[in-house]
mmCIF file of C-alpha atoms in Angstrom:
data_model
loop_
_atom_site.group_PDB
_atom_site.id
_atom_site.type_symbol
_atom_site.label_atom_id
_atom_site.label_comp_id
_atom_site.label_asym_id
_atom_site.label_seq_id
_atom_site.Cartn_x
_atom_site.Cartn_y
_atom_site.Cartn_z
ATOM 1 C CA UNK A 1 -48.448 -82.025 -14.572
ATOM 2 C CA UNK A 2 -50.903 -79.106 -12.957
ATOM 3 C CA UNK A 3 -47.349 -77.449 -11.953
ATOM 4 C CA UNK A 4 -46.027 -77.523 -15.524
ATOM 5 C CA UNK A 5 -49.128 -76.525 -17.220
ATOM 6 C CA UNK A 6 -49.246 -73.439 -14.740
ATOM 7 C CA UNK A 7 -45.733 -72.251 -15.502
ATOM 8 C CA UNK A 8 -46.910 -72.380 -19.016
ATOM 9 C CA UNK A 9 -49.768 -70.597 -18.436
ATOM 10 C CA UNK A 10 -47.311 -67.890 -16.606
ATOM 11 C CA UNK A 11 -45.154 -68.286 -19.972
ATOM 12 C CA UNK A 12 -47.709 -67.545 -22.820
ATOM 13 C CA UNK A 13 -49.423 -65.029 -20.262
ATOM 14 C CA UNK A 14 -45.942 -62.968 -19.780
ATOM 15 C CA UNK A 15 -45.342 -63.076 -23.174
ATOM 16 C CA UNK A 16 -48.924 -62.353 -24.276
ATOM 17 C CA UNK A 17 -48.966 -58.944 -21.988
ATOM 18 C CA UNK A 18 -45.276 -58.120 -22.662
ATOM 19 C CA UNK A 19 -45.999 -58.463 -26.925
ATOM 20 C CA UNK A 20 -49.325 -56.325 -25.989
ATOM 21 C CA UNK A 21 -46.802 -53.681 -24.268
ATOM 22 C CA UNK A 22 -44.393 -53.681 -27.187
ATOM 23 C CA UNK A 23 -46.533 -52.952 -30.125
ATOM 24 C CA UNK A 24 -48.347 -50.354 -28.180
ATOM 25 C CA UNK A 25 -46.975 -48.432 -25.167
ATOM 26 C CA UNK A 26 -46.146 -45.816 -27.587
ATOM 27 C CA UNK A 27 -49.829 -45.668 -28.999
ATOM 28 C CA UNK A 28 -51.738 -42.484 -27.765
ATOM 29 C CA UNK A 29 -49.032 -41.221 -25.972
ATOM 30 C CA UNK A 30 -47.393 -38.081 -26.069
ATOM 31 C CA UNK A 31 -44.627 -35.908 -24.287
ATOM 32 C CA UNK A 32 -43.968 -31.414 -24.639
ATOM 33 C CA UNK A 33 -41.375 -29.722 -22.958
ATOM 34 C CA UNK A 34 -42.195 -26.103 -23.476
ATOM 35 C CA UNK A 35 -40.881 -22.844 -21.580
ATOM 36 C CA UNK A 36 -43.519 -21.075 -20.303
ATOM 37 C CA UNK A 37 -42.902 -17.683 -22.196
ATOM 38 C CA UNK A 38 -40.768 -17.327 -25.718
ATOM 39 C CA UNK A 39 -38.442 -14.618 -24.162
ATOM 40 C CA UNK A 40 -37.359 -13.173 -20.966
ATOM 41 C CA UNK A 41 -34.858 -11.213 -19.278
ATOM 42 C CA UNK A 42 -31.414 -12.502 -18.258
ATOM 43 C CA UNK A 43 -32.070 -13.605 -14.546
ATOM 44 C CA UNK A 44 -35.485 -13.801 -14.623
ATOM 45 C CA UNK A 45 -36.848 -17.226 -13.298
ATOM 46 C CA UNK A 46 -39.318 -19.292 -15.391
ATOM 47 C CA UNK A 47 -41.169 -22.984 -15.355
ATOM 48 C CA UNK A 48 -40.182 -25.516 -17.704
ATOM 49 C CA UNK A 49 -43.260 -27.306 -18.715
ATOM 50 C CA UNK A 50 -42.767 -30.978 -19.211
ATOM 51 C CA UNK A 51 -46.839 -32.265 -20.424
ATOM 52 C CA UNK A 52 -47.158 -36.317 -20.300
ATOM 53 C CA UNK A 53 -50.190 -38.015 -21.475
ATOM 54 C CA UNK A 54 -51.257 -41.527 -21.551
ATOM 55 C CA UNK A 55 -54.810 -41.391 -23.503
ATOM 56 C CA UNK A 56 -55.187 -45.388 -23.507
ATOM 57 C CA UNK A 57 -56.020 -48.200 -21.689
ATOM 58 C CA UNK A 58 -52.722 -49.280 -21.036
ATOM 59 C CA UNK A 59 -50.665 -48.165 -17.763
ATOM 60 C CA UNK A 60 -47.235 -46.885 -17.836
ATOM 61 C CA UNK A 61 -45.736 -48.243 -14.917
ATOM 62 C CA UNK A 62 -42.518 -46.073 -15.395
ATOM 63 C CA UNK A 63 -41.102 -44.152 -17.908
ATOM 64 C CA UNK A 64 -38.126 -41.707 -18.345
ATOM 65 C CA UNK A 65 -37.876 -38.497 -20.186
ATOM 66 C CA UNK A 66 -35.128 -37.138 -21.213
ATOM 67 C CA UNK A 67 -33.617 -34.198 -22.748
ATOM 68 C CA UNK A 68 -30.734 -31.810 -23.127
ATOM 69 C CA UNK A 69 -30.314 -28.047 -22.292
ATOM 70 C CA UNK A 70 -27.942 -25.514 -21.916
ATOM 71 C CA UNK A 71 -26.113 -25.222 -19.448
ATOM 72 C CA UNK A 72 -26.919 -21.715 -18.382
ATOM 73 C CA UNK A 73 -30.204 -23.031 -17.563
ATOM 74 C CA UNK A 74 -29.797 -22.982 -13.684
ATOM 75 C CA UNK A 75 -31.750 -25.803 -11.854
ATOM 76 C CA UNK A 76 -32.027 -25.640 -8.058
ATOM 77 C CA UNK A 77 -29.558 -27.424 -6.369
ATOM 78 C CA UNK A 78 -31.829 -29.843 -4.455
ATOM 79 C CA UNK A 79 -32.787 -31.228 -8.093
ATOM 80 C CA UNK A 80 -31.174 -34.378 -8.627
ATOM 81 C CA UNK A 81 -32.801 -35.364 -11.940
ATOM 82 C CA UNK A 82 -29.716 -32.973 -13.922
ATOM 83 C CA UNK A 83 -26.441 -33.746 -15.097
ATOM 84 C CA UNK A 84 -24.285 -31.003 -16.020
ATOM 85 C CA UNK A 85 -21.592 -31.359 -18.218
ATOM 86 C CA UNK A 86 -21.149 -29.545 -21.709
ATOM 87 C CA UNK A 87 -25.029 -29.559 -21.483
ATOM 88 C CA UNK A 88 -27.405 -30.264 -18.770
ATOM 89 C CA UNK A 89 -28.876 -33.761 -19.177
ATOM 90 C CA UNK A 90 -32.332 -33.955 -18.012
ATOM 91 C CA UNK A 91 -34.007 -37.038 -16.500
ATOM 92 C CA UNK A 92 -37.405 -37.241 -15.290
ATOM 93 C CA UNK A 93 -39.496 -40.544 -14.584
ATOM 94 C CA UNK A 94 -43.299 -40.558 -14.504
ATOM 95 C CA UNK A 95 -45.920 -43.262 -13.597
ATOM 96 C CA UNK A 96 -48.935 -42.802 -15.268
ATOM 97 C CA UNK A 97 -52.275 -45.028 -14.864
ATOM 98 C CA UNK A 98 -54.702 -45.679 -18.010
ATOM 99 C CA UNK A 99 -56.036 -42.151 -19.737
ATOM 100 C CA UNK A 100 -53.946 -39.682 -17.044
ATOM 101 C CA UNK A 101 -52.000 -36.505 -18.143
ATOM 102 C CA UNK A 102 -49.588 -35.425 -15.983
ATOM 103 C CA UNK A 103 -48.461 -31.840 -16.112
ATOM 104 C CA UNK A 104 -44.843 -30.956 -13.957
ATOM 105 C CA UNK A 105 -43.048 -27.329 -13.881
ATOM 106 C CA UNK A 106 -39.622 -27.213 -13.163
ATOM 107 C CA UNK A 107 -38.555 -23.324 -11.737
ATOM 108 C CA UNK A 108 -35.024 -22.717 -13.890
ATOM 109 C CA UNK A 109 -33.022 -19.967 -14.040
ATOM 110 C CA UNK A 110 -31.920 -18.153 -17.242
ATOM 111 C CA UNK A 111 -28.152 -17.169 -16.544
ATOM 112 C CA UNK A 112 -26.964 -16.214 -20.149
ATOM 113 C CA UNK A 113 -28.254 -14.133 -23.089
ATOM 114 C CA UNK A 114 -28.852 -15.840 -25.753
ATOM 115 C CA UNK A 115 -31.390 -18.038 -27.968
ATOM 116 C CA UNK A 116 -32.131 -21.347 -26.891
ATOM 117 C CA UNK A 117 -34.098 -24.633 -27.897
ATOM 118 C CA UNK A 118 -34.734 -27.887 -27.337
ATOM 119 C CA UNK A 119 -34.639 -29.780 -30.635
ATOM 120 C CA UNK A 120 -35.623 -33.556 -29.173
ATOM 121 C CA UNK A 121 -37.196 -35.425 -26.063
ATOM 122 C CA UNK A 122 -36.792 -39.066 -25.478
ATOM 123 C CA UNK A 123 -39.063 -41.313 -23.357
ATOM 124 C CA UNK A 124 -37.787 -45.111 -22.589
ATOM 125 C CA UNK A 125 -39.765 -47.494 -21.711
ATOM 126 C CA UNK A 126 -38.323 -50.376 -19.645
ATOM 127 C CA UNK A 127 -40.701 -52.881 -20.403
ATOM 128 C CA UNK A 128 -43.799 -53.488 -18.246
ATOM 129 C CA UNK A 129 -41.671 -56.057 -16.622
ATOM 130 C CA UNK A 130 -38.240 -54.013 -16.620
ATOM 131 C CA UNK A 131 -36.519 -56.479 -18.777
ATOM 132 C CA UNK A 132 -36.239 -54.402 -22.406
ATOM 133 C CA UNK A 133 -35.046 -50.816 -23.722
ATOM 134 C CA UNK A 134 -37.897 -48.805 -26.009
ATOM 135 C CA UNK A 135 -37.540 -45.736 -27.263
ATOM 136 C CA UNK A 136 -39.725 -43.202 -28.470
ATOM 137 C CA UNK A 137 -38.237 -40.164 -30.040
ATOM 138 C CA UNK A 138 -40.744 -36.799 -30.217
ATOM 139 C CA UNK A 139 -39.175 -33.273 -32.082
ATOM 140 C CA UNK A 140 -39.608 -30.369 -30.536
ATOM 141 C CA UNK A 141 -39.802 -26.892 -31.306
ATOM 142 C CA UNK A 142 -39.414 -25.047 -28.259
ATOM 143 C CA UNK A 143 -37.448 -22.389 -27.949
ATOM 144 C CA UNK A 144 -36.663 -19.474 -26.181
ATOM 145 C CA UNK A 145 -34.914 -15.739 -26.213
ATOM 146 C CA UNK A 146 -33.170 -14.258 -23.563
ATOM 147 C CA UNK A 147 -32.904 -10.831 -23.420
ATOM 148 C CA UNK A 148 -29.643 -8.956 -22.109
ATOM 149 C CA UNK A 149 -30.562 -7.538 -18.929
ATOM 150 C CA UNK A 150 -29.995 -3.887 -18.939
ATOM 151 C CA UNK A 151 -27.541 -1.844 -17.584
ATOM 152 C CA UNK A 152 -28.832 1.048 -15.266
ATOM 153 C CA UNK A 153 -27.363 3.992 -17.179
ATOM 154 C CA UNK A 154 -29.402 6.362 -15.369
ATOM 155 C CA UNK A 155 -26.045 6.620 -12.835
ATOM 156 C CA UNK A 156 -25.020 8.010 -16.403
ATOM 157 C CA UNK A 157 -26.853 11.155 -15.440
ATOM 158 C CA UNK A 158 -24.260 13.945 -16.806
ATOM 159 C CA UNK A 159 -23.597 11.793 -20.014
ATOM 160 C CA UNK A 160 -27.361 11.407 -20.310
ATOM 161 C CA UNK A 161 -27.308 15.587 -20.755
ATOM 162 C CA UNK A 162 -24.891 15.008 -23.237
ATOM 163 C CA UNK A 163 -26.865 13.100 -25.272
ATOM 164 C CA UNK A 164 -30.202 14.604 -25.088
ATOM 165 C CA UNK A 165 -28.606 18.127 -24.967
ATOM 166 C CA UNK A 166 -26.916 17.132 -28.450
ATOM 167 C CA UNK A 167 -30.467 15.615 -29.773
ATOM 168 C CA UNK A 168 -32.492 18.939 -28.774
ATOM 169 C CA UNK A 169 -29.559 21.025 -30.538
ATOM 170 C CA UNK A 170 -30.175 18.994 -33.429
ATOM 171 C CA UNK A 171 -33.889 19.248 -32.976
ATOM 172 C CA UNK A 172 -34.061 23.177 -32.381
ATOM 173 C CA UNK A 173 -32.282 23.289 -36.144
ATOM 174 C CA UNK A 174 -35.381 21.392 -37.672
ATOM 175 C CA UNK A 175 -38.069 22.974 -35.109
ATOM 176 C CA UNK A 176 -41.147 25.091 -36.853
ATOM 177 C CA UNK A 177 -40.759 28.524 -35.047
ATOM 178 C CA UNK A 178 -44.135 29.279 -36.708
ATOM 179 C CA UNK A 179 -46.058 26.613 -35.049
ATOM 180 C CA UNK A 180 -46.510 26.848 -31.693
ATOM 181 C CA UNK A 181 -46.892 23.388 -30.074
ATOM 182 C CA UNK A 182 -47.482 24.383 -25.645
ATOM 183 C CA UNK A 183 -45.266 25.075 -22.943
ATOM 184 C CA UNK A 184 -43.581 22.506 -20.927
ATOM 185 C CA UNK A 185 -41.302 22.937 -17.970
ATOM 186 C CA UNK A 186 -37.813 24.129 -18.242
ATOM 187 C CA UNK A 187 -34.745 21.609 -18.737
ATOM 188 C CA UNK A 188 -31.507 21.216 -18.089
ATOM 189 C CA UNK A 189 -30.668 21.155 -22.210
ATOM 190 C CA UNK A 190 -33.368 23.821 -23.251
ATOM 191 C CA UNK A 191 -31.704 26.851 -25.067
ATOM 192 C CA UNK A 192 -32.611 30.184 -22.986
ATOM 193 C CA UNK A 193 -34.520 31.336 -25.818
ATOM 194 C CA UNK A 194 -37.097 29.165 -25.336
ATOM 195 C CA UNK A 195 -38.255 30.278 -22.055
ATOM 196 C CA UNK A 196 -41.394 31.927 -22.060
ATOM 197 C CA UNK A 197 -40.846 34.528 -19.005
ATOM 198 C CA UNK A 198 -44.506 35.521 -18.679
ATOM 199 C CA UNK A 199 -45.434 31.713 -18.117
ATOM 200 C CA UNK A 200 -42.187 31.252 -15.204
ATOM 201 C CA UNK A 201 -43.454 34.615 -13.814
ATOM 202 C CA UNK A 202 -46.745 33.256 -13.203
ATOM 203 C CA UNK A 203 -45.816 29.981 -12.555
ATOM 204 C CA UNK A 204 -42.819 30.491 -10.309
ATOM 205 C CA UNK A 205 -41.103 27.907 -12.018
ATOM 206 C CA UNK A 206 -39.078 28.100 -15.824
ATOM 207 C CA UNK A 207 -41.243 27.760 -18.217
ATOM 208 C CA UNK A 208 -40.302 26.963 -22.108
ATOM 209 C CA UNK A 209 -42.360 27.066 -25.252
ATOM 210 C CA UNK A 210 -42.295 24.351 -27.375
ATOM 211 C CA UNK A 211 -42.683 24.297 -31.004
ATOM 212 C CA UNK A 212 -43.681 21.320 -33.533
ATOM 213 C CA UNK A 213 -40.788 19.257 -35.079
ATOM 214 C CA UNK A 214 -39.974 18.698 -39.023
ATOM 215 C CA UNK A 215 -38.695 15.272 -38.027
ATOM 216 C CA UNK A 216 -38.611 12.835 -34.903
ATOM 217 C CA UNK A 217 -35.554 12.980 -32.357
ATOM 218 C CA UNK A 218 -33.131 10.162 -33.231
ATOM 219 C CA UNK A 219 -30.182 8.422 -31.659
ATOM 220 C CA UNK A 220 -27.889 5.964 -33.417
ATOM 221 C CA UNK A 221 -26.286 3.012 -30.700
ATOM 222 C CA UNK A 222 -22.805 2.375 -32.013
ATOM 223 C CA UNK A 223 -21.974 -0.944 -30.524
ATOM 224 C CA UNK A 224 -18.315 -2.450 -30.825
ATOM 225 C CA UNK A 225 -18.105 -5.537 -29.810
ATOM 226 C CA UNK A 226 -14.175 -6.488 -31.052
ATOM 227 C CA UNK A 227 -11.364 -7.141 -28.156
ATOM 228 C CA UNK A 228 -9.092 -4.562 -27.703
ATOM 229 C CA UNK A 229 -6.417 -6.526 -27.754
ATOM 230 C CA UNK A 230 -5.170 -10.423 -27.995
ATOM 231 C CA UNK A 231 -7.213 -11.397 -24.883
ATOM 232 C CA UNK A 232 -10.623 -11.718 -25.314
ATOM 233 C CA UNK A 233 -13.027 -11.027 -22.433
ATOM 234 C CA UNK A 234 -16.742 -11.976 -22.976
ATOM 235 C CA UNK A 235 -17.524 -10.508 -19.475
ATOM 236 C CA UNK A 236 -16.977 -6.480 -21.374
ATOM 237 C CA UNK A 237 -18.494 -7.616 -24.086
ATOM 238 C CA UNK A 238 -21.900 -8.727 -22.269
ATOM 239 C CA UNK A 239 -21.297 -5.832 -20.826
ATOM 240 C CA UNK A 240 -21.330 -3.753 -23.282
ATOM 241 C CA UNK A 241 -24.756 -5.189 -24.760
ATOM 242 C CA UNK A 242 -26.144 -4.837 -21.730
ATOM 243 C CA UNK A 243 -25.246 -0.869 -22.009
ATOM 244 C CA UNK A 244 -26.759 -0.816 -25.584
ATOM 245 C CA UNK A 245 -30.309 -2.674 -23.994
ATOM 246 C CA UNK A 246 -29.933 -0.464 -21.387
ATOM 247 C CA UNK A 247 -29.548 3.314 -23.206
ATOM 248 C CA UNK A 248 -32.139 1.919 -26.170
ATOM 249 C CA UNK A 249 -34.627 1.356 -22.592
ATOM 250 C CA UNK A 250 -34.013 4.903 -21.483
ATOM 251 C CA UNK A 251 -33.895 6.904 -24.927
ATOM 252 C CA UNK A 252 -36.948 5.525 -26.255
ATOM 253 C CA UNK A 253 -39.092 5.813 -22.477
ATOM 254 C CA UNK A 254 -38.323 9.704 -23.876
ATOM 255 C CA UNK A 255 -40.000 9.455 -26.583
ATOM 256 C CA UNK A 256 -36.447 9.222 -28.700
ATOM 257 C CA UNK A 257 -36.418 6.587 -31.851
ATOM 258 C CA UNK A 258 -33.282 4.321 -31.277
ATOM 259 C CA UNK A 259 -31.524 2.674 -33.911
ATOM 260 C CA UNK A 260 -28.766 0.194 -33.610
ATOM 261 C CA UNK A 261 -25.270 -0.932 -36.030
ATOM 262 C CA UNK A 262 -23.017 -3.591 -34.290
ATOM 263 C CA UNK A 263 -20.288 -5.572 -35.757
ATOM 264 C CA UNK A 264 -21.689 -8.508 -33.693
ATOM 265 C CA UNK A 265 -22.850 -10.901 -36.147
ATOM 266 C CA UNK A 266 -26.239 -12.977 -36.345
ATOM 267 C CA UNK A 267 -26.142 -16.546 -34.557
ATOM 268 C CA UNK A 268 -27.774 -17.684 -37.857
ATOM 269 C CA UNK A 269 -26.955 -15.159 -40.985
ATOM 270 C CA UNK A 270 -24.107 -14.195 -39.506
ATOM 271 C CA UNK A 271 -24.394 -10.937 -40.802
ATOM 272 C CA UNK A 272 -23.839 -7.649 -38.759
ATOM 273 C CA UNK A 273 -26.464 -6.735 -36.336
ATOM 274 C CA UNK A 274 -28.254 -3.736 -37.934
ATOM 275 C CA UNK A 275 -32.089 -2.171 -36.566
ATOM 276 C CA UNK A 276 -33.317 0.267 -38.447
ATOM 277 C CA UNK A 277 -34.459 3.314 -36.089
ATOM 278 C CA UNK A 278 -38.075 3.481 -34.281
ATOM 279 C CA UNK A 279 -39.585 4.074 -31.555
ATOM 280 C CA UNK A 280 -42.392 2.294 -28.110
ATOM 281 C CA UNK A 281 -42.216 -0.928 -26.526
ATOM 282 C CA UNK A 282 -42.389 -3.377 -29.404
ATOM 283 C CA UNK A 283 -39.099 -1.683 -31.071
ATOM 284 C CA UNK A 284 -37.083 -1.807 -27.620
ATOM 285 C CA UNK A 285 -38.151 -6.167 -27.874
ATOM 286 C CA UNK A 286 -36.976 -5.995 -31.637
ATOM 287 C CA UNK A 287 -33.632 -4.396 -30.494
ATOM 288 C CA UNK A 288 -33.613 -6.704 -27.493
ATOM 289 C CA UNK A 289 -34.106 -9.874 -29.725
ATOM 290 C CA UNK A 290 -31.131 -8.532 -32.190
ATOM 291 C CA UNK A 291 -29.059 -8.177 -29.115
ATOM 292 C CA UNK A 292 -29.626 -11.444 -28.379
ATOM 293 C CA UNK A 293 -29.069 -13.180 -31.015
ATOM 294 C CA UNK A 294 -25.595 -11.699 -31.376
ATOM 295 C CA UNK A 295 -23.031 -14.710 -31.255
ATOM 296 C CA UNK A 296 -19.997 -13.332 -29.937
ATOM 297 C CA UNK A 297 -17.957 -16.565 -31.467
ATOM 298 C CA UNK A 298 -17.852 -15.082 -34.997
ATOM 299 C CA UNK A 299 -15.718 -13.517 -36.301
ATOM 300 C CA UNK A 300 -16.328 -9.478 -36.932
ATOM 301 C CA UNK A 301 -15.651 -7.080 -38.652
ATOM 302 C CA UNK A 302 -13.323 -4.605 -37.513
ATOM 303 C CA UNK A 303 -15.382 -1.539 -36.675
ATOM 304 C CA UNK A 304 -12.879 0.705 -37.742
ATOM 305 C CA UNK A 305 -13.582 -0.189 -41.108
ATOM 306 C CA UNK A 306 -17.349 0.007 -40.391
ATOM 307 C CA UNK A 307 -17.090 3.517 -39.443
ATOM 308 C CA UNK A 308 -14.711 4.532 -42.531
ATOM 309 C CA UNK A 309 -16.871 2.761 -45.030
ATOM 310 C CA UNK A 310 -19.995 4.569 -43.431
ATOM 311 C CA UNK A 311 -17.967 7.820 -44.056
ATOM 312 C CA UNK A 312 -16.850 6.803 -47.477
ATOM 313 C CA UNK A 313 -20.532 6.118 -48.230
ATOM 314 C CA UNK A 314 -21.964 9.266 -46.433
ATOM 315 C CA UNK A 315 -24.285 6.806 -44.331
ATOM 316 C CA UNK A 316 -24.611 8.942 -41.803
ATOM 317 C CA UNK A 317 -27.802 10.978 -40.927
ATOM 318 C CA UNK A 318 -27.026 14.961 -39.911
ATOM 319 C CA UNK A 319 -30.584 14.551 -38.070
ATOM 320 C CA UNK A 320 -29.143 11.875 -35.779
ATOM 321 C CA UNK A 321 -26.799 11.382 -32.765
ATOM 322 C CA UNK A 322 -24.988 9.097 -32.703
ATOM 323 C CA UNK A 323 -23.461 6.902 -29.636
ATOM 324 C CA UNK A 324 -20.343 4.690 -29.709
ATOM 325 C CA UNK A 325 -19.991 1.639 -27.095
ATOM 326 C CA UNK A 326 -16.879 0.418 -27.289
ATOM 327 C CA UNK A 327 -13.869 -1.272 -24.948
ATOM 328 C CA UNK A 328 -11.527 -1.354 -27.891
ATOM 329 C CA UNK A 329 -9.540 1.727 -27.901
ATOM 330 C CA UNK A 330 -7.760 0.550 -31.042
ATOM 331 C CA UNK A 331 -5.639 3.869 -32.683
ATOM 332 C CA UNK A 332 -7.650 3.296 -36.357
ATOM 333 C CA UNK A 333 -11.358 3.350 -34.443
ATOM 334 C CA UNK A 334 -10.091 6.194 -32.328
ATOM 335 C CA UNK A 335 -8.994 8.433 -35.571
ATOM 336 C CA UNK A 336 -11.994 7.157 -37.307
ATOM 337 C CA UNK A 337 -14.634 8.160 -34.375
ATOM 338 C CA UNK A 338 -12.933 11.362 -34.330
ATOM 339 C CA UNK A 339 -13.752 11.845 -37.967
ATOM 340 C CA UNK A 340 -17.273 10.399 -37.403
ATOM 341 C CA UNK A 341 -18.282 12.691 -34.311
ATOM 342 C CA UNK A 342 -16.827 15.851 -36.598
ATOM 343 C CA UNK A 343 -20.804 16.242 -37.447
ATOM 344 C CA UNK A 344 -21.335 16.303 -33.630
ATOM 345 C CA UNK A 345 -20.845 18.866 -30.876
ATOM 346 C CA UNK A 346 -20.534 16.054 -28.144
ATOM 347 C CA UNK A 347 -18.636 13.418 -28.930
ATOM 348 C CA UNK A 348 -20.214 10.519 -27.238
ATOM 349 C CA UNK A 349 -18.690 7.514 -26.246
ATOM 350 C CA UNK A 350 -19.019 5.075 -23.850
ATOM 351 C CA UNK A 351 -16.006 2.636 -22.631
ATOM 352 C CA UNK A 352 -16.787 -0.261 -20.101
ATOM 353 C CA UNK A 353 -13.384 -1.639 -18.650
ATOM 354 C CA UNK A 354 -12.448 -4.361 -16.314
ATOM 355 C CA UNK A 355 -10.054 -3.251 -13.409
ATOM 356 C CA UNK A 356 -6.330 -3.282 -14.630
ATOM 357 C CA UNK A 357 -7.597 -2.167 -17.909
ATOM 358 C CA UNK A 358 -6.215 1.130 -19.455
ATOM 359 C CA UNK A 359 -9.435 3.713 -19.993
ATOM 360 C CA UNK A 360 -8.070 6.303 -21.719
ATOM 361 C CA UNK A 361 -8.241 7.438 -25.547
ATOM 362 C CA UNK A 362 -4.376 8.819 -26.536
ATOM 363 C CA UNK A 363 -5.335 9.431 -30.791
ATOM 364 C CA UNK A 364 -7.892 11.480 -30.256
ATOM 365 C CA UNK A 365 -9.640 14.256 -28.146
ATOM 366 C CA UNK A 366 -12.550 12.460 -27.062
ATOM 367 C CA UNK A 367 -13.183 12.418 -23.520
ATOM 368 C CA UNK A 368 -14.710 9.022 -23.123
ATOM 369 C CA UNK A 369 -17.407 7.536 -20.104
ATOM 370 C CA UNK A 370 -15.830 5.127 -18.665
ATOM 371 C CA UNK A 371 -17.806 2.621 -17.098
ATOM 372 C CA UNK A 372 -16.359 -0.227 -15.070
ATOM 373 C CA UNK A 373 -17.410 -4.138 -15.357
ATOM 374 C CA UNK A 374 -17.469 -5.744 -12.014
ATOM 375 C CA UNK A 375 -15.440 -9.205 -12.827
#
């Protein structure tokens, strides 16, 4: 009789402790998965922040949280709590005691521009004695941008003349004469003129004057983003942003505003990637955050047809240079650039290829910088 009224006792006790569990495991608990910053740069290394609290009396023997990632979200190799497949899986269990946080950071690599999130986290519950399936479902908001990482176009270094050789011709056209501004020393795309001789004399060294400006130096990027052909190679095409992130870094370290027009359309309006011209370090993170958010999976427009219809519409600024990127060598962009650059003395464009890859422009006279994409 003592035996049977024990085993009862056991019954009403598991079941009193395991309906106590049920209706409350959940209650004053709370799981974030964050990134520790909302945007880096391709390659850099970051902590993912997973935050578990338990504010309640109640232990939590063992619990699992999980989520999904992209898959360009590199975890190290020794980390068995990922599945990759389409997405990375992510499955961490976590013990916590009565009123404990627990706070974890995962190192992860960010392999791929882009903009990321993670829109839910799960946490089940087994069941204080392992016997049932509860979940609790929390939405989350984090997210994060990756920027392109950019290109090092200062091995560029003749092209670079060309460029700011063609923005101080522009420049010396809209320069006061009358207002004297300093001298500076001499460079490589200063008109003779300029040089003050008295100054180099006593100097030893060429010495220019410099005069104050109607209006700011200005470069326009020109970024193509459309295959050349029927095969499509998103290696030149990252590329190619990369370029864009990369000149935009240089230009505007000069003191040059940089604007940008792409036919690579918005991940979310899917509209053409346009930035208005500017200039300092919180313009180069707007252009880097367009560049990112580029999805090269839509469809675009063919920027032939963008360059035409800017002609058409005389949307072009005499005060600007302007830049083309571009691996298509299509015949309609190349007789449509040549148009476009008629404004310019150098005609500036830049052509990342792959090895195999023709480089050359045969429809017009533009003498292209090549610029090869290790595959």
């Amino acid at each position: 009789m003592k035996l049977i009224l024990m085993l009862l006792g056991v019954v009403v006790v598991y079941l009193i402790v395991a309906f106590i569990y049920r209706k409350n495991w959940s209650r004053d608990y709370n799981v974030d998965v964050s990134f520790e910053k909302d945007h880096v740069v391709k390659g850099d290394t970051i902590n993912l922040i997973e935050v578990i609290t338990n504010a309640k009396k109640l232990p939590l023997p063992y619990v699992n949280i999980k989520f999904e990632i992209d898959r360009s979200f590199l975890f190290n190799r020794k980390d068995s709590n990922s599945n990759v497949t389409d997405k990375t899986y992510r499955n961490d269990i976590f013990s916590l005691l009565s009123n404990q946080k627990i706070t974890r950071r995962i190192p992860v690599v960010c392999s791929r521009r882009g903009v990321y999130g993670i829109s839910n986290v799960e946490t089940i519950f087994s069941g204080i004695f392992m016997n049932e399936i509860m979940v609790y479902r929390v939405p989350s908001r984090c997210h994060i941008t990756v920027y392109p990482k950019a290109a090092d176009v200062n091995l560029l270094q003749a092209f670079n003349n060309r460029i700011l050789g063609e923005v101080e011709r522009k420049k010396f056209l809209l320069e006061d004469k009358f207002v004297f501004a300093g001298i500076r020393d001499y460079q490589t795309y200063d008109s003779m003129r300029d040089i003050n001789w008295k100054a180099s004399a006593r100097t030893d060294n060429l010495m220019v004057n410099q005069y104050n400006e109607t209006m700011s130096r200005n470069v326009c990027l020109l970024l193509n983003l459309e295959s050349d052909g029927m095969l499509k190679l998103d290696e030149i095409s990252e590329e190619s942003i990369s370029i864009a992130s990369g000149m935009a870094q240089m230009l505007l370290s000069m003191g040059i505003n940089v604007s940008v027009i792409s036919n690579g359309c918005d991940l979310e309006t899917q509209n053409m990637t346009v930035v208005d011209g500017g200039g300092g370090i919180a313009h180069l993170n707007q252009i880097n955050s367009a560049l990112s958010r580029i999805d090269l999976n839509i469809s675009m427009k063919e920027f032939a047809d963008v360059i035409n219809g800017m002609i058409e519409e005389e949307a072009f600024d005499k005060d600007v240079v302007y830049v083309l990127i571009s691996a298509s060598r299509r015949k309609n962009l190349q007789e449509a650039a040549e148009r476009y650059f008629s404004n310019q003395q150098e005609k500036l464009w830049i052509l990342p290829y792959a090895a195999g890859m023709e480089n050359s422009l045969d429809y017009c006279d533009i003498v292209p910088q090549i610029w090869e994409v290790k595959r």
